[in-house]
Coordinates of C-alpha atoms in Angstrom, one line a residue:
Chain A
X28 CA 40.3 -12.5 30.6
X29 CA 42.6 -15.3 29.5
X30 CA 41.6 -19.0 29.3
X31 CA 44.9 -20.7 29.4
X32 CA 43.6 -23.0 32.2
X33 CA 40.6 -24.2 30.2
X34 CA 42.6 -24.6 27.0
X35 CA 45.2 -26.8 28.7
X36 CA 43.2 -28.7 31.3
X37 CA 39.5 -28.7 30.1
X38 CA 38.9 -32.3 31.0
X39 CA 40.7 -32.1 34.3
X40 CA 38.5 -29.1 35.3
X41 CA 35.4 -31.1 34.6
X42 CA 36.8 -34.1 36.5
X43 CA 37.4 -31.8 39.5
X44 CA 33.9 -30.4 39.4
X45 CA 32.5 -33.9 39.2
X46 CA 33.8 -34.7 42.7
X47 CA 31.4 -32.3 44.3
X48 CA 27.6 -31.9 44.2
X49 CA 26.0 -29.8 41.5
X50 CA 25.9 -26.2 42.6
X51 CA 29.0 -26.6 44.8
X52 CA 31.6 -25.6 42.1
X53 CA 33.4 -23.5 44.7
X54 CA 34.5 -26.7 46.4
X55 CA 36.8 -27.2 43.3
X56 CA 38.7 -24.0 44.1
X57 CA 41.8 -25.8 45.5
X58 CA 42.0 -28.4 42.7
X59 CA 41.6 -25.6 40.1
X60 CA 44.2 -23.5 41.7
X61 CA 46.7 -26.4 41.4
X62 CA 45.8 -26.7 37.8
X63 CA 46.1 -23.0 37.3
X64 CA 49.5 -23.0 38.9
X65 CA 50.6 -25.7 36.4
X66 CA 49.0 -23.8 33.4
X67 CA 50.2 -20.3 34.2
X68 CA 53.5 -21.2 36.0
X69 CA 52.4 -19.4 39.1
X70 CA 49.2 -17.8 40.4
X71 CA 49.3 -14.6 38.5
X72 CA 46.4 -12.2 38.4
X73 CA 45.2 -13.8 35.1
X74 CA 45.3 -17.3 36.7
X75 CA 43.3 -16.0 39.7
X76 CA 40.7 -14.4 37.5
X77 CA 40.2 -17.5 35.4
X78 CA 39.8 -19.7 38.4
X79 CA 37.3 -17.2 40.0
X80 CA 35.3 -17.1 36.8
X81 CA 35.2 -21.0 36.6
X82 CA 34.0 -21.5 40.1
X83 CA 31.6 -18.6 40.1
X84 CA 33.4 -16.6 42.8
X85 CA 35.2 -13.3 42.9
X86 CA 38.9 -12.9 42.4
X87 CA 39.3 -11.4 45.8
X88 CA 38.1 -14.6 47.4
X89 CA 40.4 -16.7 45.2
X90 CA 43.4 -14.4 45.8
X91 CA 42.7 -15.0 49.5
X92 CA 42.9 -18.7 49.1
X93 CA 46.1 -18.4 47.1
X94 CA 47.7 -16.4 49.9
X95 CA 46.3 -18.6 52.7
X96 CA 47.6 -22.0 51.5
X97 CA 51.3 -22.5 51.5
X98 CA 51.5 -24.8 48.4
X99 CA 50.2 -22.0 46.2
X100 CA 52.9 -19.7 44.8
X101 CA 51.9 -16.2 43.8
X102 CA 55.3 -15.2 42.4
X103 CA 57.3 -16.7 39.6
X104 CA 59.7 -19.3 40.9
X105 CA 62.4 -21.7 39.8
X106 CA 61.8 -24.8 37.8
X107 CA 62.6 -26.8 41.0
X108 CA 60.9 -25.6 44.1
X109 CA 62.8 -27.1 47.0
X110 CA 60.7 -27.0 50.2
X111 CA 63.0 -28.0 53.0
X112 CA 61.6 -29.0 56.3
X113 CA 63.3 -27.2 59.1
X114 CA 60.6 -27.9 61.7
X115 CA 61.4 -29.4 65.1
X116 CA 61.5 -33.1 64.3
X117 CA 63.8 -32.5 61.3
X118 CA 65.8 -29.9 63.2
X119 CA 66.5 -32.4 66.0
X120 CA 68.2 -34.5 63.3
X121 CA 70.3 -31.8 61.8
X122 CA 68.2 -29.8 59.3
X123 CA 69.4 -26.5 60.7
X124 CA 73.0 -27.5 60.4
X125 CA 72.6 -28.8 56.8
X126 CA 70.7 -25.8 55.5
X127 CA 73.8 -23.7 54.7
X128 CA 75.1 -26.7 52.7
X129 CA 71.9 -26.8 50.7
X130 CA 71.9 -23.0 50.2
X131 CA 75.5 -23.2 48.9
X132 CA 74.8 -26.1 46.5
X133 CA 71.6 -24.4 45.1
X134 CA 73.2 -21.0 44.9
X135 CA 70.4 -19.3 46.8
X136 CA 69.3 -18.5 50.3
X137 CA 66.1 -19.8 51.8
X138 CA 63.2 -17.7 50.5
X139 CA 65.0 -16.8 47.3
X140 CA 65.4 -18.1 43.7
X141 CA 68.9 -18.9 42.3
X142 CA 70.4 -16.5 39.7
X143 CA 70.0 -19.1 37.0
X144 CA 66.3 -19.4 37.7
X145 CA 66.6 -23.1 38.3
X146 CA 65.9 -23.3 42.0
X147 CA 63.6 -21.7 44.6
X148 CA 64.4 -22.6 48.2
X149 CA 61.8 -22.4 50.9
X150 CA 62.0 -23.6 54.5
X151 CA 58.7 -25.2 55.4
X152 CA 56.9 -26.7 58.3
X153 CA 56.4 -30.4 59.1
X154 CA 55.6 -32.5 56.0
X155 CA 54.6 -35.7 58.0
X156 CA 57.7 -37.8 57.3
X157 CA 59.6 -37.3 60.5
X158 CA 60.6 -41.0 60.5
X159 CA 63.0 -40.2 57.6
X160 CA 64.2 -36.8 58.9
X161 CA 65.6 -34.5 57.7
X162 CA 63.5 -34.4 54.6
X163 CA 62.3 -32.1 51.9
X164 CA 59.9 -32.0 48.9
X165 CA 61.0 -31.0 45.5
X166 CA 58.0 -30.1 43.3
X167 CA 56.0 -32.4 45.7
X168 CA 58.4 -35.4 45.5
X169 CA 59.6 -36.3 48.9
X170 CA 63.3 -36.9 49.5
X171 CA 64.4 -38.4 52.7
X172 CA 67.3 -39.0 55.1
X173 CA 69.1 -35.9 54.1
X174 CA 72.7 -35.1 55.1
X175 CA 75.5 -33.1 53.4
X176 CA 76.4 -36.0 51.2
X177 CA 72.9 -36.9 50.1
X178 CA 72.1 -33.2 49.5
X179 CA 75.2 -32.9 47.3
X180 CA 74.1 -35.9 45.3
X181 CA 70.5 -34.6 45.1
X182 CA 71.5 -31.2 43.7
X183 CA 73.8 -32.8 41.2
X184 CA 70.9 -35.0 40.0
X185 CA 68.6 -32.0 39.7
X186 CA 71.1 -30.1 37.7
X187 CA 71.5 -33.0 35.3
X188 CA 67.8 -33.3 34.9
X189 CA 67.6 -29.6 34.1
X190 CA 70.4 -29.9 31.6
X191 CA 68.5 -32.5 29.7
X192 CA 65.3 -30.4 29.8
X193 CA 66.4 -26.9 28.8
X194 CA 62.7 -25.7 28.6
X195 CA 62.2 -26.6 32.2
X196 CA 60.3 -23.9 34.0
X197 CA 57.7 -23.2 36.6
X198 CA 55.0 -25.8 36.6
X199 CA 55.9 -26.8 40.2
X200 CA 55.6 -30.5 39.3
X201 CA 51.9 -30.8 39.9
X202 CA 51.5 -33.0 37.0
X203 CA 50.5 -34.5 34.9
X204 CA 47.3 -33.2 36.4
X205 CA 45.4 -35.6 34.1
X206 CA 46.1 -38.2 36.8
X207 CA 43.7 -36.3 39.0
X208 CA 40.8 -37.8 37.1
Chain B
X4 CA 54.0 -56.1 75.4
X5 CA 54.9 -56.6 71.7
X6 CA 53.8 -54.6 68.8
X7 CA 50.3 -55.5 67.5
X8 CA 49.6 -54.6 63.9
X9 CA 45.9 -54.0 63.2
X10 CA 45.8 -50.9 61.2
X11 CA 49.4 -51.5 60.2
X12 CA 48.6 -55.1 59.1
X13 CA 50.3 -54.4 55.8
X14 CA 53.5 -54.8 57.6
X15 CA 52.7 -58.5 58.2
X16 CA 50.8 -59.1 55.0
X17 CA 52.8 -58.3 51.8
X18 CA 50.8 -56.7 49.1
X19 CA 47.8 -55.8 51.3
X20 CA 47.5 -52.5 49.3
X21 CA 46.3 -54.6 46.4
X22 CA 42.6 -55.3 46.3
X23 CA 43.0 -59.0 45.6
X24 CA 45.3 -59.5 48.5
X25 CA 43.0 -57.4 50.8
X26 CA 40.0 -59.5 49.8
X27 CA 41.9 -62.7 50.4
X28 CA 42.4 -61.5 53.9
X29 CA 38.8 -60.8 54.6
X30 CA 38.7 -57.4 52.9
X31 CA 35.3 -55.9 52.1
X32 CA 33.5 -58.9 53.7
X33 CA 32.5 -56.7 56.6
X34 CA 31.2 -53.9 54.4
X35 CA 29.1 -56.5 52.5
X36 CA 27.9 -58.0 55.8
X37 CA 27.0 -54.5 57.1
X38 CA 25.1 -53.4 54.1
X39 CA 23.3 -56.8 53.4
X40 CA 22.8 -58.2 56.9
X41 CA 23.0 -55.4 59.6
X42 CA 20.9 -52.4 60.3
X43 CA 22.8 -49.1 60.6
X44 CA 21.9 -49.1 64.3
X45 CA 23.4 -52.5 64.7
X46 CA 26.7 -51.3 63.2
X47 CA 26.8 -48.3 65.5
X48 CA 26.1 -50.6 68.5
X49 CA 29.0 -52.8 67.6
X50 CA 31.4 -49.9 67.3
X51 CA 30.0 -48.4 70.6
X52 CA 30.4 -51.7 72.4
X53 CA 34.0 -51.9 71.1
X54 CA 34.9 -48.7 72.9
X55 CA 36.8 -47.4 69.9
X56 CA 37.9 -43.8 70.4
X57 CA 39.0 -41.2 67.9
X58 CA 42.7 -41.5 67.0
X59 CA 43.2 -38.0 65.7
X60 CA 43.9 -36.7 69.2
X61 CA 40.7 -36.0 71.1
X62 CA 39.9 -39.7 71.9
X63 CA 36.1 -39.1 71.5
X64 CA 34.1 -42.3 71.4
X65 CA 33.5 -43.1 67.8
X66 CA 30.2 -45.0 68.0
X67 CA 28.7 -42.2 70.1
X68 CA 29.9 -39.6 67.5
X69 CA 28.1 -41.6 64.8
X70 CA 24.9 -41.8 66.8
X71 CA 24.7 -38.0 66.9
X72 CA 23.8 -37.9 63.2
X73 CA 20.1 -37.4 62.9
X74 CA 18.1 -40.3 61.5
X75 CA 16.0 -39.9 58.4
X76 CA 16.4 -39.0 54.8
X77 CA 18.5 -36.3 53.2
X78 CA 22.2 -36.0 52.2
X79 CA 24.8 -36.9 54.9
X80 CA 28.5 -37.1 54.7
X81 CA 31.5 -38.9 56.1
X82 CA 34.7 -36.8 55.9
X83 CA 38.0 -38.5 56.7
X84 CA 40.5 -36.2 58.3
X85 CA 43.7 -37.2 56.6
X86 CA 45.2 -33.8 57.0
X87 CA 48.0 -35.0 59.3
X88 CA 50.0 -31.8 59.9
X89 CA 51.0 -32.0 63.6
X90 CA 54.8 -31.9 63.7
X91 CA 56.0 -35.4 64.6
X92 CA 52.9 -37.2 63.1
X93 CA 53.2 -39.5 60.1
X94 CA 50.9 -42.4 60.8
X95 CA 47.9 -41.7 58.6
X96 CA 50.1 -41.3 55.5
X97 CA 51.4 -44.8 56.0
X98 CA 47.9 -46.2 56.4
X99 CA 46.7 -44.3 53.3
X100 CA 49.6 -45.5 51.2
X101 CA 50.1 -49.0 52.4
X102 CA 46.7 -50.1 53.6
X103 CA 44.3 -48.0 51.6
X104 CA 41.5 -50.5 51.3
X105 CA 41.2 -51.0 55.1
X106 CA 40.6 -47.2 55.3
X107 CA 38.1 -47.2 52.4
X108 CA 36.2 -50.1 53.9
X109 CA 36.2 -48.5 57.3
X110 CA 34.9 -45.2 55.9
X111 CA 32.3 -47.0 53.8
X112 CA 31.0 -48.9 56.9
X113 CA 30.8 -45.6 58.8
X114 CA 28.9 -44.1 55.8
X115 CA 26.4 -47.0 55.9
X116 CA 26.0 -46.6 59.7
X117 CA 25.0 -42.9 59.5
X118 CA 23.2 -43.1 56.2
X119 CA 25.7 -41.1 54.2
X120 CA 26.0 -41.6 50.4
X121 CA 29.3 -39.8 50.0
X122 CA 32.7 -40.0 51.6
X123 CA 35.4 -37.3 51.2
X124 CA 38.9 -38.2 52.2
X125 CA 40.6 -34.8 52.9
X126 CA 44.4 -35.1 52.7
X127 CA 47.0 -32.5 53.1
X128 CA 48.1 -31.3 49.7
X129 CA 51.6 -32.6 50.2
X130 CA 50.1 -36.1 49.9
X131 CA 49.4 -35.4 46.3
X132 CA 51.2 -38.5 45.0
X133 CA 49.7 -40.7 47.6
X134 CA 46.3 -39.4 46.8
X135 CA 46.7 -40.5 43.2
X136 CA 47.5 -44.1 44.3
X137 CA 44.6 -43.8 46.7
X138 CA 42.3 -42.8 43.9
X139 CA 43.4 -45.9 42.0
X140 CA 42.4 -48.0 45.0
X141 CA 39.0 -46.3 45.1
X142 CA 38.6 -46.9 41.4
X143 CA 39.5 -50.6 41.8
X144 CA 37.0 -51.1 44.6
X145 CA 34.3 -49.4 42.5
X146 CA 35.1 -51.5 39.5
X147 CA 34.8 -54.6 41.6
X148 CA 31.3 -53.5 42.8
X149 CA 32.4 -52.7 46.3
X150 CA 31.5 -49.0 46.0
X151 CA 29.1 -47.2 43.8
X152 CA 25.4 -47.5 43.1
X153 CA 23.0 -50.2 44.4
X154 CA 25.7 -51.7 46.5
X155 CA 25.6 -55.5 46.8
X156 CA 22.2 -55.5 45.2
X157 CA 20.6 -53.2 47.8
X158 CA 19.3 -49.7 47.4
X159 CA 22.3 -48.3 49.2
X160 CA 24.5 -46.0 47.1
X161 CA 28.0 -44.8 48.1
X162 CA 30.7 -42.8 46.4
X163 CA 34.1 -42.1 47.8
X164 CA 36.2 -39.1 46.7
X165 CA 39.6 -37.8 47.6
X166 CA 40.0 -34.0 48.1
X167 CA 43.3 -32.2 48.7
X168 CA 44.2 -29.3 50.9
X169 CA 47.0 -27.1 50.0
X170 CA 49.2 -26.6 53.0
X171 CA 47.5 -25.4 56.2
X172 CA 47.9 -27.0 59.6
X173 CA 44.6 -25.5 60.8
X174 CA 42.7 -27.6 58.3
X175 CA 43.2 -30.5 60.8
X176 CA 40.6 -28.8 62.9
X177 CA 37.3 -30.2 61.7
X178 CA 35.3 -27.0 61.1
X179 CA 38.3 -25.5 59.3
X180 CA 38.6 -28.7 57.3
X181 CA 35.0 -28.5 56.2
X182 CA 35.4 -24.9 55.3
X183 CA 38.4 -25.7 53.2
X184 CA 36.4 -28.5 51.5
X185 CA 33.8 -26.0 50.5
X186 CA 36.4 -23.8 48.8
X187 CA 36.8 -21.3 51.6
X188 CA 39.7 -20.3 53.8
X189 CA 40.5 -23.0 56.3
X190 CA 39.3 -21.2 59.4
X191 CA 37.5 -22.7 62.3
X192 CA 34.0 -21.6 63.2
X193 CA 32.0 -21.6 66.4
X194 CA 30.5 -24.9 67.6
X195 CA 27.5 -25.6 67.9
X196 CA 26.2 -26.4 65.5
X197 CA 28.4 -29.5 65.5
X198 CA 29.2 -31.1 62.2
X199 CA 27.0 -34.1 63.1
X200 CA 24.1 -31.6 62.7
X201 CA 25.4 -29.1 60.2
X202 CA 28.7 -30.0 58.6
X203 CA 29.7 -30.2 55.0
X204 CA 27.3 -28.0 52.9
X205 CA 25.4 -27.6 56.2
X206 CA 24.4 -31.3 56.1
X207 CA 24.9 -33.8 58.9
X208 CA 28.5 -34.9 58.7
X209 CA 30.9 -37.1 60.7
X210 CA 34.5 -36.2 60.6
X211 CA 36.7 -39.1 61.6
X212 CA 40.5 -39.5 61.6
X213 CA 42.1 -42.0 59.2
X214 CA 43.5 -44.3 61.9
X215 CA 40.1 -44.4 63.6
X216 CA 38.3 -45.7 60.6
X217 CA 41.0 -48.2 59.7
X218 CA 40.1 -50.0 62.9
X219 CA 36.5 -50.5 62.0
X220 CA 36.6 -53.4 59.5
X221 CA 38.5 -55.6 62.1
X222 CA 36.1 -54.6 64.9
X223 CA 33.2 -55.9 62.8
X224 CA 35.1 -59.0 61.7
X225 CA 36.4 -60.1 65.1
X226 CA 33.8 -58.5 67.4
X227 CA 33.6 -55.8 70.0
X228 CA 34.6 -58.2 72.8
X229 CA 37.9 -59.1 71.0
X230 CA 38.6 -55.4 70.6
X231 CA 37.9 -54.6 74.2
X232 CA 40.3 -57.3 75.1
X233 CA 43.2 -55.2 73.7
X234 CA 44.4 -52.2 75.5
X235 CA 42.8 -50.8 78.7
X236 CA 39.2 -50.8 79.9
X237 CA 38.7 -47.1 78.9
X238 CA 41.2 -47.0 76.1
X239 CA 40.6 -50.2 74.2
X240 CA 42.5 -51.3 71.1
X241 CA 45.8 -50.3 69.7
X242 CA 47.4 -47.0 68.9
X243 CA 49.9 -46.2 66.2
X244 CA 52.7 -44.2 67.9
X245 CA 54.9 -42.0 65.7
X246 CA 58.4 -41.8 67.3
X247 CA 60.7 -39.1 65.9
X248 CA 63.7 -37.1 66.9
X249 CA 66.6 -38.4 68.9
X250 CA 66.0 -42.2 68.7
X251 CA 67.9 -44.9 66.9
X252 CA 64.9 -46.1 64.8
X253 CA 62.3 -43.4 64.2
X254 CA 59.1 -44.8 62.9
X255 CA 55.5 -45.9 63.5
X256 CA 54.9 -48.5 66.2
X257 CA 51.4 -49.9 66.8
X258 CA 51.0 -50.9 70.4
X259 CA 48.2 -51.9 72.7
X260 CA 47.0 -48.9 74.5
X261 CA 48.3 -48.8 78.1
X262 CA 51.8 -49.9 77.0
X263 CA 54.5 -48.2 79.1
X264 CA 56.5 -45.5 77.4
X265 CA 59.8 -47.2 78.2
X266 CA 58.7 -50.1 76.0
X267 CA 57.8 -47.9 73.1
X268 CA 61.2 -46.1 73.5
X269 CA 62.9 -49.5 73.4
X270 CA 61.1 -50.5 70.2
X271 CA 62.5 -47.4 68.6
X272 CA 66.0 -48.4 69.6
X273 CA 66.2 -46.1 72.6
X274 CA 67.7 -42.6 72.7
X275 CA 70.3 -42.3 69.9
X276 CA 74.1 -42.4 70.4
X277 CA 73.7 -43.9 73.9
X278 CA 72.6 -40.6 75.3
X279 CA 70.2 -39.8 78.1
X280 CA 66.6 -38.8 77.5
X281 CA 66.1 -35.1 78.4
X282 CA 62.5 -34.7 77.4
X283 CA 59.7 -35.9 75.1
X284 CA 56.6 -34.3 73.7
X285 CA 53.9 -37.0 73.5
X286 CA 51.5 -35.5 71.0
X287 CA 53.7 -33.5 68.7
X288 CA 54.5 -29.8 68.9
X289 CA 51.2 -29.0 70.6
X290 CA 51.9 -31.1 73.6
X291 CA 53.8 -30.3 76.8
X292 CA 57.5 -31.3 77.1
X293 CA 57.9 -33.9 79.8
X294 CA 61.3 -34.4 81.6
X295 CA 62.9 -37.7 80.8
X296 CA 62.9 -39.0 84.3
X297 CA 59.1 -38.6 84.5
X298 CA 58.5 -40.4 81.2
X299 CA 59.6 -43.9 81.6
X300 CA 56.8 -45.2 83.8
X301 CA 54.0 -43.4 81.9
X302 CA 51.3 -45.7 80.5
X303 CA 50.3 -44.7 77.1
X304 CA 46.5 -44.4 77.2
X305 CA 44.3 -41.4 77.4
X306 CA 43.4 -41.7 81.1
X307 CA 46.9 -42.4 82.4
X308 CA 48.4 -39.6 80.4
X309 CA 45.8 -37.1 81.5
X310 CA 46.3 -38.2 85.1
X311 CA 50.0 -37.5 84.7
X312 CA 49.2 -33.9 83.6
X313 CA 50.0 -34.7 80.0
X314 CA 48.1 -35.9 76.9
X315 CA 48.2 -38.8 74.6
X316 CA 46.7 -36.9 71.7
X317 CA 47.7 -38.4 68.4
X318 CA 50.6 -40.2 70.0
X319 CA 53.3 -38.4 68.2
X320 CA 56.4 -38.8 70.4
X321 CA 59.2 -36.3 69.7
X322 CA 62.2 -37.5 71.6
X323 CA 64.9 -35.2 72.8
X324 CA 68.3 -36.1 74.1
X325 CA 70.4 -34.5 76.9
X326 CA 72.1 -32.1 74.4
X327 CA 68.8 -30.4 73.6
X328 CA 68.2 -26.8 74.6
X329 CA 64.6 -26.5 75.6
X330 CA 64.5 -22.7 74.9
X331 CA 65.4 -23.6 71.3
X332 CA 62.6 -26.2 71.3
X333 CA 60.1 -23.6 72.4
X334 CA 61.4 -21.2 69.7
X335 CA 60.9 -23.9 67.1
X336 CA 57.3 -24.7 68.1
X337 CA 56.5 -21.0 68.4
X338 CA 57.8 -20.5 64.8
X339 CA 55.5 -23.3 63.7
X340 CA 52.4 -21.9 65.4
X341 CA 53.1 -18.4 64.1
X342 CA 53.3 -19.8 60.6
X343 CA 50.2 -21.9 61.0
X344 CA 47.9 -19.4 62.9
X345 CA 45.0 -18.9 60.6
X346 CA 44.8 -15.2 61.6
X347 CA 41.1 -15.3 62.7
X348 CA 41.8 -14.5 66.4
X349 CA 44.1 -11.6 67.3
X350 CA 45.5 -13.2 70.5
X351 CA 46.8 -16.2 68.5
X352 CA 47.8 -14.3 65.4
X353 CA 49.7 -11.5 67.3
X354 CA 50.7 -13.6 70.3
X355 CA 52.5 -16.2 68.3
X356 CA 54.3 -13.5 66.4
X357 CA 55.6 -11.9 69.6
X358 CA 56.5 -15.3 71.0
X359 CA 58.8 -15.9 68.0
X360 CA 60.3 -12.5 68.5
X361 CA 61.1 -13.0 72.1
X362 CA 62.2 -16.6 71.7
X363 CA 64.4 -15.5 68.8
X364 CA 66.2 -13.1 71.3
X365 CA 66.5 -15.7 74.0
X366 CA 67.8 -18.3 71.6
X367 CA 70.4 -15.9 70.2
X368 CA 71.7 -15.2 73.6
X369 CA 70.6 -11.6 73.6
X370 CA 67.6 -12.2 75.8
X371 CA 67.1 -10.9 79.3
X372 CA 65.2 -12.0 82.4
X373 CA 62.6 -9.4 81.3
X374 CA 62.2 -11.4 78.1
X375 CA 61.4 -14.5 80.1
X376 CA 58.8 -12.6 82.1
X377 CA 57.5 -11.3 78.8
X378 CA 57.0 -14.9 77.5
X379 CA 54.8 -15.4 80.6
X380 CA 52.8 -12.3 79.9
X381 CA 52.2 -13.3 76.3
X382 CA 51.1 -16.7 77.4
X383 CA 48.5 -15.1 79.6
X384 CA 47.4 -12.9 76.7
X385 CA 46.7 -15.9 74.5
X386 CA 45.4 -18.4 77.0
X387 CA 41.7 -19.1 76.9
X388 CA 41.2 -16.2 74.4
X389 CA 41.1 -18.0 71.1
X390 CA 38.4 -19.6 69.1
X391 CA 40.0 -23.0 68.4
X392 CA 42.7 -25.1 70.2
X393 CA 45.6 -23.7 68.1
X394 CA 46.1 -20.8 70.5
X395 CA 46.4 -23.2 73.4
X396 CA 48.6 -25.6 71.4
X397 CA 51.0 -22.8 70.8
X398 CA 51.5 -22.4 74.6
X399 CA 52.3 -26.0 75.4
X400 CA 56.0 -25.8 74.8
X401 CA 56.6 -22.4 76.3
X402 CA 54.6 -23.2 79.4
X403 CA 56.1 -26.7 80.0
X404 CA 59.6 -25.7 79.2
X405 CA 59.5 -22.7 81.5
X406 CA 58.0 -24.8 84.3
X407 CA 60.1 -28.0 83.9
X408 CA 63.4 -26.7 82.5
X409 CA 64.1 -23.4 84.2
X410 CA 67.9 -24.0 84.1
X411 CA 67.7 -23.7 80.3
X412 CA 66.1 -20.3 80.5
X413 CA 68.6 -19.2 83.1
X414 CA 71.4 -20.2 80.8
X415 CA 69.7 -18.4 77.9
X416 CA 69.8 -15.1 79.8
X417 CA 73.4 -15.7 81.0
X418 CA 72.7 -16.3 84.7
X419 CA 74.2 -19.8 84.6
X420 CA 77.9 -19.7 84.4
X421 CA 79.7 -21.4 81.6
X422 CA 80.3 -25.0 82.4
X423 CA 77.8 -25.2 85.2
X424 CA 76.2 -28.6 85.6
X425 CA 72.7 -28.8 84.2
X426 CA 70.2 -31.3 85.4
X427 CA 67.6 -31.9 82.8

């Protein structure tokens, strides 16, 4: 059993528990899974086991949660997770046409991670920002009004950000989780 | 009829998201009045008299819902449904982000009315950043003595918390939401018992939509008669309409209920590029596609829409121009529902899978007339056989497009010659 999550986010874990009544620690499962994703990089077996132990549940249950909810990633992924909305309202404004452009810029197809490990691209369902379609979220930051030109600019910016932060990896941008308090 | 910003008041009042500005504009005065001057029953009576109905889609009378909560001691909860995951819907996010205190005050008044001492605002996980700013609004209100223990010098205690989902459409269904809030899979359960009797942690719970609760402070401030004077007799008040797709100005437009669709479309700048309206879906991906020529005179209230064989739902209008292939539309919605099926019921889990397979063939041009018939069979295999409404929702686009746009299906299977005129 590892305790990477407790080591890194001890006070955040307590803050998450404090939101729910005593004896209802299981309610903090999703907040703790977000934290575990940040601490471990993705929801590895160790991450799942630590969350299960903290909420007093079994790892089968917690693994089920990780698989059920689409913001939890069970596999290693790129430093930038690009979740590109290709649902009906975005598609009506060109998201399907722009997808090949994005794939080319990122160097990976939807559902895959780029060879340099920088990007994971996923096509996702509606993110509730159809007034600015097409749109995407990158590590949970929304980007709007996408078209081939803005996608080109966006990927250039992400590469520049990565160049200035060579250690950049996994944590999926769910941070700093201390703001959860 | 013009736009009328009540829950979108922040568009007319700069800085309304700040506590000081909100208070300058009457903010939290109604919570104070409710807690210090009104009985819970009196608050419920005002909301009942206003005719306020749920804005999440079902249109259930809000005051009546509150009155179902048993009286007496014991823990009760208000849970705010801010999951907002229906494709084409983006109103609650704007309220949460730009007018947070009106939502907090509305939820707090609801809590007082039913005797709840805790409110959970459940947002979809993608609203992570917005939930952080919302948490700051809660903390500001608490620091100012507007939430917390012994409120306004009374014995009433109230805490408000945010809670995040993690990406699951089904959590917009109230029993699935409650299950998710308890740290379980977001899957619906049988009703009864209804949440008003056994909800969060099996305690009496009211689940209300964000927009619904954001109406409440103004109803208390200006009175039930004022509210009933807006909209129609059975659908009073305003509705925030989300307009997306092929329009010049996609966005949220708050209108008095009963406004004609053509006025809403004009507010959004009309169909883009000067094109003709082929179809619209009035309540997101889960609603039937209505041909353009049948849309213009529709009145946007629950009764009128139901009488026209459609639905107002959450008022999320997906607009489609004359170039849109309705077989493609049905494929897109099928892909959505396949992805979002929670897997509890086989007809929905397997049926949506097969719908995407068959629509994939039809959309690729490799489908046959047998495939079209197969869609009809799959619809029958799902219809009325699922636990929650998601199974039915998945059928709206296939059924309506097959019934209203048969020429698109004929073209998909190659029975319409190239260049043949279509009438949409």
